[in-house]
Amino acid sequence: MAAQVLDGAAVARQIRSELAERVRSFEKNAGRRPCLRIVLVGDKADSEIYVRSKLKSASDEGIDASLTQLAAQSSIEKVLDLVRTLNADPTVDGILVQSPLPSSLGDGAMLRVFDTIDPAKDVDGFTPVNVGRLVQNRAALVPCTPAGIVQLLDRSRIEIAGRHAVVIGRSDIVGKPIAMLLLHRHATVTICHSRTPDLAATAARADILVSAIGRAGFVRKNFVKAGAVVIDVGINRVTDAAVASALLGEGSLRHESFLKKGSAVVGDVHPEVSAIAGALTPVPGGVGPLTIAMLMHNTLVAAEQRQRR
Ligand code: GUN
């Protein structure tokens, strides 16, 4: 039997409609809208698409959001100066610097940005102060993708406590924070990465498997225990025709769209997993919309907390 599809887009709509009410009452009480400032350095096509959908979602939600785009050749000092200006601006509630930064800014540039963002405006939850609070289970601003995954599990009535969760990937953005959130919810958590021996066998012990490794179709049938819940965080752009036909299926609507456009976005999880898993998030339409919904949530929380000060 095919796995239940966990409809992230529907859950995201539900979260956003709950938020819309809170945004209206914030505006009524504060006399202003929550305000999000997004910084994009360079013009990487995928990042531009993500940023546009964050801006659109904010405006649908009644959040005042705008983008400052800096040239790819900008120095790290210029980026940090902009962040300091936004920190000092009392009208700004949330600051998001889109990752990755251009490689010309050097290794560690993103960490310097996170060291500079005011933790009270850190809607990504990536500053050292907020990462520390997350580890201590007292974070108000939790990284958006991991927070969205927990919302999806809760709202789909999937039990977390007492279950074995395996996370593939150890990034600061997804792997480490989702492991921490699942641990706080009393799962037994294993984190796998590129040096994990026999990764498939470890993954196949999971009741809840989260893949955030960024490799198209990496998670195959032998990685998945029968009935497991599989959360696919991968957003991988495929341009190779053979890979696309294997992952999208010849003759499918998505394959036809690939043939027209020359590219398609696929997850980390191979479609054959659907025959084994109990539940599965699709790509697109799974975790992606939840990330954006939780960014709106964090912007509102940051605004509410700053207003109370
Ligand atoms: N790039 C990919 N995901 C994210 C995210 O959640 N926040 C930021 N700032 N950049 C990203």
mmCIF file of C-alpha atoms and ligand atoms in Angstrom:
data_model
loop_
_atom_site.group_PDB
_atom_site.id
_atom_site.type_symbol
_atom_site.label_atom_id
_atom_site.label_comp_id
_atom_site.label_asym_id
_atom_site.label_seq_id
_atom_site.Cartn_x
_atom_site.Cartn_y
_atom_site.Cartn_z
ATOM 1 C CA MET A 1 0.000 0.000 0.000
ATOM 2 C CA ALA A 2 1.311 3.476 -0.829
ATOM 3 C CA ALA A 3 2.378 5.633 2.111
ATOM 4 C CA GLN A 4 0.019 8.283 3.505
ATOM 5 C CA VAL A 5 1.044 11.631 2.018
ATOM 6 C CA LEU A 6 1.685 14.230 4.728
ATOM 7 C CA ASP A 7 0.314 17.397 3.186
ATOM 8 C CA GLY A 8 2.696 20.116 4.371
ATOM 9 C CA ALA A 9 0.999 22.726 2.220
ATOM 10 C CA ALA A 10 -2.359 22.130 3.933
ATOM 11 C CA VAL A 11 -0.812 22.251 7.421
ATOM 12 C CA ALA A 12 1.053 25.434 6.459
ATOM 13 C CA ARG A 13 -2.236 27.024 5.354
ATOM 14 C CA GLN A 14 -3.789 26.106 8.690
ATOM 15 C CA ILE A 15 -0.851 27.627 10.642
ATOM 16 C CA ARG A 16 -0.951 30.777 8.533
ATOM 17 C CA SER A 17 -4.680 31.267 9.002
ATOM 18 C CA GLU A 18 -4.181 30.994 12.785
ATOM 19 C CA LEU A 19 -1.358 33.528 12.518
ATOM 20 C CA ALA A 20 -3.401 35.998 10.481
ATOM 21 C CA GLU A 21 -5.678 36.564 13.464
ATOM 22 C CA ARG A 22 -2.721 37.127 15.811
ATOM 23 C CA VAL A 23 -1.134 39.523 13.298
ATOM 24 C CA ARG A 24 -4.369 41.547 13.185
ATOM 25 C CA SER A 25 -4.522 41.795 16.945
ATOM 26 C CA PHE A 26 -0.808 42.765 17.110
ATOM 27 C CA GLU A 27 -1.471 45.548 14.613
ATOM 28 C CA LYS A 28 -4.498 46.755 16.562
ATOM 29 C CA ASN A 29 -2.579 46.870 19.850
ATOM 30 C CA ALA A 30 0.793 48.102 18.587
ATOM 31 C CA GLY A 31 -0.486 50.475 15.909
ATOM 32 C CA ARG A 32 1.908 48.967 13.387
ATOM 33 C CA ARG A 33 2.499 45.726 11.508
ATOM 34 C CA PRO A 34 5.207 43.174 12.374
ATOM 35 C CA CYS A 35 8.213 44.000 10.211
ATOM 36 C CA LEU A 36 10.604 41.571 8.513
ATOM 37 C CA ARG A 37 13.736 42.608 6.614
ATOM 38 C CA ILE A 38 15.337 40.068 4.291
ATOM 39 C CA VAL A 39 18.905 40.438 3.027
ATOM 40 C CA LEU A 40 20.040 38.621 -0.106
ATOM 41 C CA VAL A 41 23.647 38.864 -1.243
ATOM 42 C CA GLY A 42 24.085 38.065 -4.952
ATOM 43 C CA ASP A 43 21.516 36.737 -7.401
ATOM 44 C CA LYS A 44 21.586 32.954 -7.031
ATOM 45 C CA ALA A 45 18.411 31.843 -8.828
ATOM 46 C CA ASP A 46 17.181 29.370 -6.176
ATOM 47 C CA SER A 47 17.759 31.863 -3.346
ATOM 48 C CA GLU A 48 15.855 34.548 -5.276
ATOM 49 C CA ILE A 49 12.904 32.162 -5.663
ATOM 50 C CA TYR A 50 12.891 31.299 -1.924
ATOM 51 C CA VAL A 51 13.157 34.951 -0.930
ATOM 52 C CA ARG A 52 10.288 35.957 -3.253
ATOM 53 C CA SER A 53 8.040 33.328 -1.726
ATOM 54 C CA LYS A 54 8.937 34.526 1.805
ATOM 55 C CA LEU A 55 8.051 38.111 0.778
ATOM 56 C CA LYS A 56 4.770 37.050 -0.817
ATOM 57 C CA SER A 57 3.766 34.990 2.176
ATOM 58 C CA ALA A 58 4.557 37.890 4.535
ATOM 59 C CA SER A 59 2.448 40.290 2.531
ATOM 60 C CA ASP A 60 -0.453 37.778 2.424
ATOM 61 C CA GLU A 61 -0.161 37.558 6.218
ATOM 62 C CA GLY A 62 -0.248 41.301 6.889
ATOM 63 C CA ILE A 63 3.455 41.416 7.744
ATOM 64 C CA ASP A 64 5.454 44.353 6.429
ATOM 65 C CA ALA A 65 8.368 42.684 4.618
ATOM 66 C CA SER A 66 11.008 43.967 2.255
ATOM 67 C CA LEU A 67 14.193 42.850 0.603
ATOM 68 C CA THR A 68 17.604 44.474 0.469
ATOM 69 C CA GLN A 69 19.686 42.864 -2.239
ATOM 70 C CA LEU A 70 23.441 43.445 -2.201
ATOM 71 C CA ALA A 71 25.787 42.770 -5.126
ATOM 72 C CA ALA A 72 27.519 39.374 -5.098
ATOM 73 C CA GLN A 73 30.883 41.175 -4.867
ATOM 74 C CA SER A 74 29.934 43.018 -1.646
ATOM 75 C CA SER A 75 32.422 42.712 1.201
ATOM 76 C CA ILE A 76 31.518 40.933 4.428
ATOM 77 C CA GLU A 77 31.928 44.299 6.212
ATOM 78 C CA LYS A 78 29.198 45.760 4.006
ATOM 79 C CA VAL A 79 26.867 42.880 4.880
ATOM 80 C CA LEU A 80 27.645 43.200 8.601
ATOM 81 C CA ASP A 81 27.119 47.003 8.462
ATOM 82 C CA LEU A 82 23.672 46.458 6.971
ATOM 83 C CA VAL A 83 22.842 43.937 9.710
ATOM 84 C CA ARG A 84 24.001 46.455 12.376
ATOM 85 C CA THR A 85 21.774 49.135 10.812
ATOM 86 C CA LEU A 86 18.777 46.770 10.928
ATOM 87 C CA ASN A 87 19.626 45.811 14.536
ATOM 88 C CA ALA A 88 19.517 49.490 15.496
ATOM 89 C CA ASP A 89 16.283 50.267 13.611
ATOM 90 C CA PRO A 90 13.399 50.181 16.134
ATOM 91 C CA THR A 91 10.828 49.583 13.362
ATOM 92 C CA VAL A 92 12.429 46.243 12.408
ATOM 93 C CA ASP A 93 11.293 43.079 14.259
ATOM 94 C CA GLY A 94 12.957 40.344 12.233
ATOM 95 C CA ILE A 95 16.170 40.041 10.207
ATOM 96 C CA LEU A 96 16.844 37.177 7.810
ATOM 97 C CA VAL A 97 20.063 36.931 5.802
ATOM 98 C CA GLN A 98 19.504 34.303 3.148
ATOM 99 C CA SER A 99 22.000 31.447 3.171
ATOM 100 C CA PRO A 100 24.267 30.547 1.433
ATOM 101 C CA LEU A 101 26.337 33.700 1.022
ATOM 102 C CA PRO A 102 28.553 33.927 -2.085
ATOM 103 C CA SER A 103 31.704 31.823 -1.594
ATOM 104 C CA SER A 104 33.811 34.953 -2.288
ATOM 105 C CA LEU A 105 32.880 36.162 1.231
ATOM 106 C CA GLY A 106 34.977 33.326 2.586
ATOM 107 C CA ASP A 107 34.464 30.427 4.962
ATOM 108 C CA GLY A 108 32.761 31.439 8.151
ATOM 109 C CA ALA A 109 30.984 34.482 6.640
ATOM 110 C CA MET A 110 27.548 33.139 7.594
ATOM 111 C CA LEU A 111 28.737 32.570 11.165
ATOM 112 C CA ARG A 112 29.945 36.179 11.337
ATOM 113 C CA VAL A 113 26.467 37.255 10.221
ATOM 114 C CA PHE A 114 24.842 35.125 12.938
ATOM 115 C CA ASP A 115 27.285 36.573 15.496
ATOM 116 C CA THR A 116 26.061 40.058 14.509
ATOM 117 C CA ILE A 117 22.256 39.683 14.261
ATOM 118 C CA ASP A 118 20.451 40.837 17.426
ATOM 119 C CA PRO A 119 19.098 37.575 18.978
ATOM 120 C CA ALA A 120 15.758 39.337 19.638
ATOM 121 C CA LYS A 121 15.387 39.852 15.850
ATOM 122 C CA ASP A 122 16.821 36.465 14.836
ATOM 123 C CA VAL A 123 13.781 34.950 13.096
ATOM 124 C CA ASP A 124 15.946 32.080 11.780
ATOM 125 C CA GLY A 125 16.996 31.054 15.294
ATOM 126 C CA PHE A 126 20.605 30.764 14.109
ATOM 127 C CA THR A 127 22.453 33.177 16.433
ATOM 128 C CA PRO A 128 24.612 31.547 19.133
ATOM 129 C CA VAL A 129 22.276 32.847 21.867
ATOM 130 C CA ASN A 130 19.204 31.257 20.263
ATOM 131 C CA VAL A 131 21.053 28.016 19.445
ATOM 132 C CA GLY A 132 22.033 27.854 23.135
ATOM 133 C CA ARG A 133 18.437 28.442 24.191
ATOM 134 C CA LEU A 134 17.311 25.699 21.796
ATOM 135 C CA VAL A 135 19.746 23.238 23.378
ATOM 136 C CA GLN A 136 18.378 24.227 26.815
ATOM 137 C CA ASN A 137 14.778 23.787 25.557
ATOM 138 C CA ARG A 138 13.774 27.398 26.227
ATOM 139 C CA ALA A 139 13.919 28.924 22.736
ATOM 140 C CA ALA A 140 11.220 31.303 21.507
ATOM 141 C CA LEU A 141 12.763 31.647 18.049
ATOM 142 C CA VAL A 142 13.304 28.105 16.770
ATOM 143 C CA PRO A 143 14.806 27.393 13.292
ATOM 144 C CA CYS A 144 11.926 27.399 10.824
ATOM 145 C CA THR A 145 12.305 24.108 8.957
ATOM 146 C CA PRO A 146 12.755 21.984 12.112
ATOM 147 C CA ALA A 147 9.901 23.831 13.859
ATOM 148 C CA GLY A 148 7.698 23.185 10.800
ATOM 149 C CA ILE A 149 8.519 19.460 10.852
ATOM 150 C CA VAL A 150 7.411 19.191 14.490
ATOM 151 C CA GLN A 151 4.192 21.070 13.655
ATOM 152 C CA LEU A 152 3.544 18.633 10.801
ATOM 153 C CA LEU A 153 4.114 15.589 13.036
ATOM 154 C CA ASP A 154 1.919 17.006 15.823
ATOM 155 C CA ARG A 155 -0.906 18.101 13.566
ATOM 156 C CA SER A 156 -0.812 14.728 11.763
ATOM 157 C CA ARG A 157 -1.086 13.055 15.216
ATOM 158 C CA ILE A 158 2.211 11.224 14.834
ATOM 159 C CA GLU A 159 3.632 10.210 18.205
ATOM 160 C CA ILE A 160 7.219 11.377 18.844
ATOM 161 C CA ALA A 161 7.844 10.412 22.489
ATOM 162 C CA GLY A 162 9.491 7.021 22.939
ATOM 163 C CA ARG A 163 10.152 6.523 19.242
ATOM 164 C CA HIS A 164 13.469 6.186 17.457
ATOM 165 C CA ALA A 165 14.175 9.155 15.173
ATOM 166 C CA VAL A 166 17.051 9.046 12.726
ATOM 167 C CA VAL A 167 18.219 12.288 11.133
ATOM 168 C CA ILE A 168 20.359 12.122 7.998
ATOM 169 C CA GLY A 169 22.463 15.310 7.803
ATOM 170 C CA ARG A 170 24.086 17.467 10.481
ATOM 171 C CA SER A 171 23.670 21.013 9.167
ATOM 172 C CA ASP A 172 23.153 23.950 11.520
ATOM 173 C CA ILE A 173 19.971 24.849 9.591
ATOM 174 C CA VAL A 174 18.154 21.503 9.755
ATOM 175 C CA GLY A 175 20.033 18.410 10.973
ATOM 176 C CA LYS A 176 21.250 19.618 14.371
ATOM 177 C CA PRO A 177 18.153 21.621 15.375
ATOM 178 C CA ILE A 178 15.612 18.941 14.337
ATOM 179 C CA ALA A 179 17.618 16.369 16.312
ATOM 180 C CA MET A 180 17.435 18.665 19.358
ATOM 181 C CA LEU A 181 13.682 19.314 18.983
ATOM 182 C CA LEU A 182 12.920 15.590 18.652
ATOM 183 C CA LEU A 183 15.114 14.880 21.680
ATOM 184 C CA HIS A 184 13.172 17.474 23.709
ATOM 185 C CA ARG A 185 10.022 15.649 22.691
ATOM 186 C CA HIS A 186 11.455 12.435 24.182
ATOM 187 C CA ALA A 187 12.479 10.615 21.000
ATOM 188 C CA THR A 188 15.669 8.561 20.969
ATOM 189 C CA VAL A 189 17.690 10.373 18.318
ATOM 190 C CA THR A 190 20.483 9.187 16.036
ATOM 191 C CA ILE A 191 22.236 11.644 13.696
ATOM 192 C CA CYS A 192 23.826 10.139 10.564
ATOM 193 C CA HIS A 193 26.225 11.863 8.158
ATOM 194 C CA SER A 194 28.716 11.212 5.390
ATOM 195 C CA ARG A 195 31.080 9.275 7.699
ATOM 196 C CA THR A 196 28.385 7.041 9.209
ATOM 197 C CA PRO A 197 29.209 3.412 8.377
ATOM 198 C CA ASP A 198 26.280 1.495 6.872
ATOM 199 C CA LEU A 199 23.989 4.494 6.901
ATOM 200 C CA ALA A 200 21.160 2.511 5.272
ATOM 201 C CA ALA A 201 21.063 -0.023 8.126
ATOM 202 C CA THR A 202 21.031 2.735 10.760
ATOM 203 C CA ALA A 203 18.288 4.645 8.929
ATOM 204 C CA ALA A 204 16.251 1.438 8.631
ATOM 205 C CA ARG A 205 15.934 1.325 12.457
ATOM 206 C CA ALA A 206 13.993 4.606 12.476
ATOM 207 C CA ASP A 207 10.342 4.996 13.368
ATOM 208 C CA ILE A 208 10.727 8.591 12.157
ATOM 209 C CA LEU A 209 13.326 9.207 9.448
ATOM 210 C CA VAL A 210 14.279 12.787 8.564
ATOM 211 C CA SER A 211 16.476 13.253 5.510
ATOM 212 C CA ALA A 212 18.224 16.591 5.127
ATOM 213 C CA ILE A 213 21.289 15.635 3.145
ATOM 214 C CA GLY A 214 20.598 17.429 -0.136
ATOM 215 C CA ARG A 215 21.112 14.469 -2.516
ATOM 216 C CA ALA A 216 18.401 13.671 -5.051
ATOM 217 C CA GLY A 217 16.793 10.266 -4.490
ATOM 218 C CA PHE A 218 19.458 9.227 -1.932
ATOM 219 C CA VAL A 219 17.078 7.466 0.473
ATOM 220 C CA ARG A 220 16.139 4.125 -1.086
ATOM 221 C CA LYS A 221 13.835 1.299 0.044
ATOM 222 C CA ASN A 222 16.546 -0.397 2.084
ATOM 223 C CA PHE A 223 16.860 2.775 4.255
ATOM 224 C CA VAL A 224 13.296 2.505 5.502
ATOM 225 C CA LYS A 225 11.580 0.263 8.013
ATOM 226 C CA ALA A 226 8.079 -0.861 6.987
ATOM 227 C CA GLY A 227 5.539 1.673 8.245
ATOM 228 C CA ALA A 228 8.106 4.362 9.184
ATOM 229 C CA VAL A 229 7.305 8.073 8.915
ATOM 230 C CA VAL A 230 9.658 9.665 6.374
ATOM 231 C CA ILE A 231 10.240 13.420 6.321
ATOM 232 C CA ASP A 232 11.985 14.623 3.163
ATOM 233 C CA VAL A 233 13.724 17.979 3.649
ATOM 234 C CA GLY A 234 15.687 17.803 0.373
ATOM 235 C CA ILE A 235 15.202 20.503 -2.237
ATOM 236 C CA ASN A 236 17.433 19.345 -5.076
ATOM 237 C CA ARG A 237 17.399 20.776 -8.579
ATOM 238 C CA VAL A 238 17.849 18.013 -11.170
ATOM 239 C CA THR A 239 18.947 18.749 -14.732
ATOM 240 C CA ASP A 240 20.152 15.292 -15.814
ATOM 241 C CA ALA A 241 17.556 13.628 -18.066
ATOM 242 C CA ALA A 242 18.261 10.074 -16.857
ATOM 243 C CA VAL A 243 18.044 11.083 -13.178
ATOM 244 C CA ALA A 244 14.834 13.013 -13.869
ATOM 245 C CA SER A 245 13.132 10.121 -15.619
ATOM 246 C CA ALA A 246 14.133 7.734 -12.793
ATOM 247 C CA LEU A 247 12.845 10.051 -10.064
ATOM 248 C CA LEU A 248 9.825 11.613 -11.762
ATOM 249 C CA GLY A 249 8.636 8.646 -13.829
ATOM 250 C CA GLU A 250 8.404 8.839 -17.629
ATOM 251 C CA GLY A 251 5.071 10.237 -18.769
ATOM 252 C CA SER A 252 4.187 11.865 -15.445
ATOM 253 C CA LEU A 253 3.069 15.505 -15.416
ATOM 254 C CA ARG A 254 6.191 16.445 -13.501
ATOM 255 C CA HIS A 255 8.385 14.660 -16.041
ATOM 256 C CA GLU A 256 6.651 16.509 -18.857
ATOM 257 C CA SER A 257 7.313 19.769 -17.069
ATOM 258 C CA PHE A 258 10.989 18.736 -16.701
ATOM 259 C CA LEU A 259 11.181 18.119 -20.458
ATOM 260 C CA LYS A 260 9.842 21.648 -21.104
ATOM 261 C CA LYS A 261 11.907 23.491 -18.500
ATOM 262 C CA GLY A 262 15.064 21.373 -18.410
ATOM 263 C CA SER A 263 15.027 21.133 -14.625
ATOM 264 C CA ALA A 264 12.889 19.911 -11.746
ATOM 265 C CA VAL A 265 13.051 20.012 -7.966
ATOM 266 C CA VAL A 266 13.121 16.660 -6.198
ATOM 267 C CA GLY A 267 13.663 15.522 -2.627
ATOM 268 C CA ASP A 268 16.246 13.276 -0.971
ATOM 269 C CA VAL A 269 13.821 10.357 -0.899
ATOM 270 C CA HIS A 270 13.484 8.012 -3.866
ATOM 271 C CA PRO A 271 9.860 7.435 -5.004
ATOM 272 C CA GLU A 272 10.211 3.664 -4.410
ATOM 273 C CA VAL A 273 10.089 4.459 -0.648
ATOM 274 C CA SER A 274 6.376 5.168 -0.948
ATOM 275 C CA ALA A 275 5.721 1.415 -1.125
ATOM 276 C CA ILE A 276 7.435 0.832 2.266
ATOM 277 C CA ALA A 277 6.853 3.934 4.408
ATOM 278 C CA GLY A 278 3.747 4.448 6.510
ATOM 279 C CA ALA A 279 3.707 8.191 5.825
ATOM 280 C CA LEU A 280 5.818 10.454 3.661
ATOM 281 C CA THR A 281 6.202 14.160 2.869
ATOM 282 C CA PRO A 282 6.119 15.055 -0.845
ATOM 283 C CA VAL A 283 8.577 17.387 -2.585
ATOM 284 C CA PRO A 284 7.383 19.962 -3.445
ATOM 285 C CA GLY A 285 4.474 20.576 -1.060
ATOM 286 C CA GLY A 286 5.852 18.921 2.066
ATOM 287 C CA VAL A 287 8.328 20.652 4.342
ATOM 288 C CA GLY A 288 8.933 23.744 2.147
ATOM 289 C CA PRO A 289 5.609 25.551 2.815
ATOM 290 C CA LEU A 290 5.985 24.818 6.546
ATOM 291 C CA THR A 291 9.363 26.562 6.650
ATOM 292 C CA ILE A 292 7.760 29.721 5.323
ATOM 293 C CA ALA A 293 4.786 29.467 7.694
ATOM 294 C CA MET A 294 7.158 29.168 10.659
ATOM 295 C CA LEU A 295 9.143 32.180 9.446
ATOM 296 C CA MET A 296 5.917 34.187 9.634
ATOM 297 C CA HIS A 297 5.299 32.718 13.089
ATOM 298 C CA ASN A 298 8.792 33.709 14.276
ATOM 299 C CA THR A 299 8.416 37.230 12.879
ATOM 300 C CA LEU A 300 5.189 37.675 14.830
ATOM 301 C CA VAL A 301 6.744 36.214 18.015
ATOM 302 C CA ALA A 302 9.757 38.558 17.682
ATOM 303 C CA ALA A 303 7.408 41.531 17.199
ATOM 304 C CA GLU A 304 5.235 40.554 20.185
ATOM 305 C CA GLN A 305 8.274 40.086 22.430
ATOM 306 C CA ARG A 306 9.846 43.390 21.384
ATOM 307 C CA GLN A 307 6.556 45.190 21.921
ATOM 308 C CA ARG A 308 6.298 43.818 25.473
ATOM 309 C CA ARG A 309 9.764 45.068 26.452
HETATM 310 N N1 GUN B 1 18.682 28.953 3.139
HETATM 311 C C1 GUN B 1 17.992 27.787 3.104
HETATM 312 N N2 GUN B 1 17.159 27.691 4.169
HETATM 313 C C2 GUN B 1 17.322 28.837 4.887
HETATM 314 C C3 GUN B 1 16.736 29.309 6.091
HETATM 315 O O1 GUN B 1 15.883 28.668 6.737
HETATM 316 N N3 GUN B 1 17.169 30.550 6.501
HETATM 317 C C4 GUN B 1 18.110 31.247 5.827
HETATM 318 N N4 GUN B 1 18.483 32.437 6.324
HETATM 319 N N5 GUN B 1 18.670 30.833 4.711
HETATM 320 C C5 GUN B 1 18.279 29.620 4.250
#
